[in-house]
Short mmCIF file of C-alpha atoms in Angstrom, two decimals:
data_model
loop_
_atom_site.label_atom_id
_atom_site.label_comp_id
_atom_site.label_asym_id
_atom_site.label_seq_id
_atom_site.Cartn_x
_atom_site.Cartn_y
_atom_site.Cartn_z
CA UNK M 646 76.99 92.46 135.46
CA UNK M 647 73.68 93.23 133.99
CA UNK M 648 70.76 90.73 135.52
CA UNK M 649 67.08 90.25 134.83
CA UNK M 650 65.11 89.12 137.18
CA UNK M 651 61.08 87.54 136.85
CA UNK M 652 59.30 86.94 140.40
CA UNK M 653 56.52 85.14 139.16
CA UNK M 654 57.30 81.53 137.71
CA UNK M 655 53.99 80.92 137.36
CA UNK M 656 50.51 82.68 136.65
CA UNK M 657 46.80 82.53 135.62
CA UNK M 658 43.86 84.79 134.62
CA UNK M 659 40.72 84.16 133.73
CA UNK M 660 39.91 84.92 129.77
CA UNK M 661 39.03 88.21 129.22
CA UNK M 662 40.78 89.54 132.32
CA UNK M 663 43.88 91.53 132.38
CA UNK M 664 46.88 90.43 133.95
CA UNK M 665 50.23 91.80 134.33
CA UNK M 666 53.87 89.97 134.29
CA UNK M 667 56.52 91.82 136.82
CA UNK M 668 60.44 92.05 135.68
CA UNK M 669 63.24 94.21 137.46
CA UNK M 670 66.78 94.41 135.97
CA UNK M 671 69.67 95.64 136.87
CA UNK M 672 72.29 97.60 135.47
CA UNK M 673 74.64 100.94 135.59
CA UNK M 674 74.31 101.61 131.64
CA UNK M 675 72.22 104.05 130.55
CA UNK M 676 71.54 103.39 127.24
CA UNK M 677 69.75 99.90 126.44
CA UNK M 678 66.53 98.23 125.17
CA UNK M 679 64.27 96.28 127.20
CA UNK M 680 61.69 93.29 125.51
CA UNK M 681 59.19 90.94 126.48
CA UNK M 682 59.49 87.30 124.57
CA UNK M 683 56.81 85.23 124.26
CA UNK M 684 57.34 80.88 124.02
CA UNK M 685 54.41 78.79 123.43
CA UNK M 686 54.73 75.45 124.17
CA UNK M 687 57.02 73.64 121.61
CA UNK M 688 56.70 76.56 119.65
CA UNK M 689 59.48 79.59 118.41
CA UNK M 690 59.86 82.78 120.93
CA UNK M 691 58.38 85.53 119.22
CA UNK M 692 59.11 89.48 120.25
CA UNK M 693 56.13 90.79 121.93
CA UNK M 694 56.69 94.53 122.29
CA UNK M 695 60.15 96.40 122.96
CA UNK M 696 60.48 99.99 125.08
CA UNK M 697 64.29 101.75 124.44
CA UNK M 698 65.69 103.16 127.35
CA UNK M 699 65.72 106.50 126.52
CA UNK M 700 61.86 106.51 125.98
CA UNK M 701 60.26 108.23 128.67
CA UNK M 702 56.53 106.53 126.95
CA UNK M 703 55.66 103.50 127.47
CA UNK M 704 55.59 101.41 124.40
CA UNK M 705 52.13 99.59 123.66
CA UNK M 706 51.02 96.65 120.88
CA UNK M 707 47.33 96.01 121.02
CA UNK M 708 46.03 94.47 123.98
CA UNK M 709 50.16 94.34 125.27
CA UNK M 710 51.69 97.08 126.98
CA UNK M 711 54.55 98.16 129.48
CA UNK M 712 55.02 100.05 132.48
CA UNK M 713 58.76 101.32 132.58
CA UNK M 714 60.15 102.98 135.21
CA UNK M 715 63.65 103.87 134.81
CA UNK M 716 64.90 105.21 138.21
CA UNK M 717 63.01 101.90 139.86
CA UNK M 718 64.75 99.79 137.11
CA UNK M 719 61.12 97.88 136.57
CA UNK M 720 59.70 97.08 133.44
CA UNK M 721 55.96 95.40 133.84
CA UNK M 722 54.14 94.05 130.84
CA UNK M 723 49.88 93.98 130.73
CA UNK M 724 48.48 91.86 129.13
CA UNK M 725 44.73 92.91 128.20
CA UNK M 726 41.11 91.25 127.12
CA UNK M 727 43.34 87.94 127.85
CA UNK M 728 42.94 85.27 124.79
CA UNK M 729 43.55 81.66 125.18
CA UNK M 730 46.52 82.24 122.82
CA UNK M 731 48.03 83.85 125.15
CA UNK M 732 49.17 81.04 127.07
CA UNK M 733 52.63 80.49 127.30
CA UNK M 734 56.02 81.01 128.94
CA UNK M 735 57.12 85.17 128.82
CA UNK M 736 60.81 86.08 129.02
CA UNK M 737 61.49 89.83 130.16
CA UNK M 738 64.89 90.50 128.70
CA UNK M 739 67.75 93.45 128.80
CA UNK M 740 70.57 94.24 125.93
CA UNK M 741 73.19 97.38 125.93
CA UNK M 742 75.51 95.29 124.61
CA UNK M 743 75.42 95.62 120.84
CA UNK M 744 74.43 91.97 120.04
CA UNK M 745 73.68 90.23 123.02
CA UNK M 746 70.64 89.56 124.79
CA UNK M 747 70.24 89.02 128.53
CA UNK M 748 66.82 86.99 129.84
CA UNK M 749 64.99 86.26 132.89
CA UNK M 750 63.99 82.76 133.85
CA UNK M 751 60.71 83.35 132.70
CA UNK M 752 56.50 83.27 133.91
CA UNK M 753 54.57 80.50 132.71
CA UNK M 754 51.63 82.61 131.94
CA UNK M 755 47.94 79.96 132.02
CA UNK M 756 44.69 81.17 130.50
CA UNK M 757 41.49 80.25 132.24
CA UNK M 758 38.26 79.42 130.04
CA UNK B 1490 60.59 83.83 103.04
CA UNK B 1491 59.12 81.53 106.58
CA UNK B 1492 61.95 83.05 109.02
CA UNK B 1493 64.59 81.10 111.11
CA UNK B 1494 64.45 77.40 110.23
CA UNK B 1495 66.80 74.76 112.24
CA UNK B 1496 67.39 71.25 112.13
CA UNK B 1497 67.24 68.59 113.68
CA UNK B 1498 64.48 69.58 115.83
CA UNK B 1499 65.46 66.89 118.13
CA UNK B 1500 68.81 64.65 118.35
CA UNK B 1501 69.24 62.06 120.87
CA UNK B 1502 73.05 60.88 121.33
CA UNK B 1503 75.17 58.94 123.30
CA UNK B 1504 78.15 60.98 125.53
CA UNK B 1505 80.89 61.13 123.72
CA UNK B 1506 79.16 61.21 120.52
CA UNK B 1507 79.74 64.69 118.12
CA UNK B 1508 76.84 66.06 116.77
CA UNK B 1509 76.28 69.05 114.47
CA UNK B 1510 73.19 71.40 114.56
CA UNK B 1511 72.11 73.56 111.68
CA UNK B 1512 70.37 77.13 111.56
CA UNK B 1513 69.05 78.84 108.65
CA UNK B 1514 69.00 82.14 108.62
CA UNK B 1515 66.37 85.09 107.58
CA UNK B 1516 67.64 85.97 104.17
CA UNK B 1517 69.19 88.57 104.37
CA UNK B 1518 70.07 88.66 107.78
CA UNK B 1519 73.31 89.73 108.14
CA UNK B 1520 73.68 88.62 112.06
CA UNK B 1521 73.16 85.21 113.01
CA UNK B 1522 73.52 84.14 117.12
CA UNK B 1523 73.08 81.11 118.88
CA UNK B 1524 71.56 80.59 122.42
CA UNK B 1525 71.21 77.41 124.67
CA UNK B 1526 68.14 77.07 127.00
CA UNK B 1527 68.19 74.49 129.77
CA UNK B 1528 64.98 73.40 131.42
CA UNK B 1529 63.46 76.16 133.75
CA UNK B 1530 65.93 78.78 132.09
CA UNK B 1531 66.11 82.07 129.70
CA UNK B 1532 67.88 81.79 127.01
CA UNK B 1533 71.91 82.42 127.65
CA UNK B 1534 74.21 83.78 124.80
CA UNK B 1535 76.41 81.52 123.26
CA UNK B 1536 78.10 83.75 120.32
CA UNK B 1537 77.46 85.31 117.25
CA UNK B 1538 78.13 86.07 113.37
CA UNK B 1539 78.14 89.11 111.50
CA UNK B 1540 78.11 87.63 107.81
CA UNK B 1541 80.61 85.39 108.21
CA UNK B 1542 82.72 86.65 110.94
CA UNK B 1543 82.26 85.16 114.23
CA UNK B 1544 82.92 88.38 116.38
CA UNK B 1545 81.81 87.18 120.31
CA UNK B 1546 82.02 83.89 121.98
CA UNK B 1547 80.15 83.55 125.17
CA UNK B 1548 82.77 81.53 128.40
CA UNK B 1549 80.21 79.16 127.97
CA UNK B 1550 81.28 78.23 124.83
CA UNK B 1551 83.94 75.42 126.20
CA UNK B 1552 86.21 74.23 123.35
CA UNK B 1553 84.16 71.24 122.54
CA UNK B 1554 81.96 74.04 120.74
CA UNK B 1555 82.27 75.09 117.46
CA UNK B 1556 80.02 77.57 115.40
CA UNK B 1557 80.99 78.56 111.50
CA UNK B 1558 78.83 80.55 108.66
CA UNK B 1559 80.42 79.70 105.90
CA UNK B 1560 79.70 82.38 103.24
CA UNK B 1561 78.16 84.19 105.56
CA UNK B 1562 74.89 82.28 105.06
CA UNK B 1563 73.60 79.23 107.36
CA UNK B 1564 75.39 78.17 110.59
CA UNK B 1565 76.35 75.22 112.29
CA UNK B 1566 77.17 74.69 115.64
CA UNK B 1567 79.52 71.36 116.40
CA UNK B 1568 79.57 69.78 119.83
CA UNK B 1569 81.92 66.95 120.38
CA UNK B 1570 82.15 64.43 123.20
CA UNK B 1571 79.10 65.25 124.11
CA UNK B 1572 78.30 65.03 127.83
CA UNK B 1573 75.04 65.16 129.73
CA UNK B 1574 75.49 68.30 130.87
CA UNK B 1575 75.02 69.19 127.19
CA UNK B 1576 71.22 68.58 127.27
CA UNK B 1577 69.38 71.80 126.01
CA UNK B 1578 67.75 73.73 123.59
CA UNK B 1579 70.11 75.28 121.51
CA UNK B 1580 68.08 77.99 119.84
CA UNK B 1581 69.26 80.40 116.89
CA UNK B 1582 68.56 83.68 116.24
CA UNK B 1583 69.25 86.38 113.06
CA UNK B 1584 68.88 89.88 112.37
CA UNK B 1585 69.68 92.43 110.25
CA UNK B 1586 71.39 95.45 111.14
CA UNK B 1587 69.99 98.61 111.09
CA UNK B 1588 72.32 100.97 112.76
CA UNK B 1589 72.01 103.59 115.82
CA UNK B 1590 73.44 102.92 119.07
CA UNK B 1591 72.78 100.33 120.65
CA UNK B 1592 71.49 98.79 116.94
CA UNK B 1593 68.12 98.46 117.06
CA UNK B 1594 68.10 95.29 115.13
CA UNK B 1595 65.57 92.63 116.14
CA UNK B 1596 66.12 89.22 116.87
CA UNK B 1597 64.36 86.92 114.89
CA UNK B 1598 64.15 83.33 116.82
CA UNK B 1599 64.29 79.61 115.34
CA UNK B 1600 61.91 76.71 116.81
CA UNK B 1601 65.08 75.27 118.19
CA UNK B 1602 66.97 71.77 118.62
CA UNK B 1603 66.53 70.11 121.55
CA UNK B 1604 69.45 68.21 122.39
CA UNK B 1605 69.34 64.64 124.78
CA UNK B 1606 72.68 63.43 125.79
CA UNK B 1607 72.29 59.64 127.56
#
């Protein structure tokens, strides 16, 4: 069974820093997509950046970006020039299957003024 | 069009009470899912709709669930006798398809209804 897994329930960085969230899955498909979710507090989840599988290039959005490594089944996301909106919980998640989505517990991700 | 809309956004019941839960779609989405996050938890699958077929139903979908999209349009999902145990979010999702394999349609989320059982 496919699993995601997030090491860090919790994390800060100062504004302006960088920071960056780790998430390792695992699975024996080849073929699958890989996102980052972002949940501010009491707010909708929102997509933050997606990387396909078969992508050797890491996918980027602005100051977001990923480090995937296939063979190491590890898919990091960056997070630079930190912003204050950037506070709030970040779900790494896996799908192969058509439809549905499989996420990590999550990092509560705090931004320091 | 504002994206997902649900509501209530919060429903407090008593166990054993049913209560029903409504999600409105993107329009246009032809794919409409349902999650339920508990406290300190991802989001876990709960099933799905393509228009107004409901094509996968997650084990944790006990039979005190039920989900329908009537004309293939908004969704509700049913839960009766509630019991604690059914304290979440239950969060809703759409998308439309786009093809390739695996579809590279994106889920669109809903703010959610937060569900309190006493």
């Amino acid at each position: 069974a496919q699993t995601v897994t997030q090491s860090q329930p919790e994390m800060s960085v100062q504004e302006a820093e960088t920071v960056t969230l780790s998430c390792t899955y695992d699975t024996s498909e080849s073929d699958y997509y890989l996102f980052w979710y972002k949940q501010p507090p009491s707010r909708q989840m929102i997509l933050v950046i997606r990387q396909e599988a078969y992508k050797q290039q890491n996918a980027t959005e602005n100051r977001f970006s990923v480090n995937f490594q296939k063979a190491a089944k590890s898919f990091s996301l960056k997070i630079s020039d930190s912003q204050l909106g950037d506070a709030a919980m970040y779900f790494c998640a896996y799908r192969s299957d058509p439809v549905k989505i499989i996420f990590g517990k999550g990092t509560r991700l705090h931004i320091l003024p | 069009d504002t994206g997902v809309s649900q509501n209530p956004r919060h429903k407090i019941t008593k166990r054993g009470q049913n209560v029903t839960f409504r999600c409105d779609p993107i329009s246009e989405h032809n794919r409409l899912y349902w999650y339920r996050q508990t406290l300190g938890q991802g989001p876990e699958f709960l099933t799905y709709f393509q228009n107004e077929a409901q094509l996968e139903k997650s084990r944790l979908l006990s039979d005190r669930f039920s989900a329908e999209r009537p004309k293939g349009s908004f969704s509700t999902l049913e839960i009766q006798r509630t019991e604690q145990g059914d304290s979440a979010m239950y969060l809703c999702a759409s998308s439309k398809v786009a093809g390739g394999f695996p579809d590279t349609d994106t889920q669109y989320f809903g703010p959610g209804t937060r569900l309190t059982v006493l």
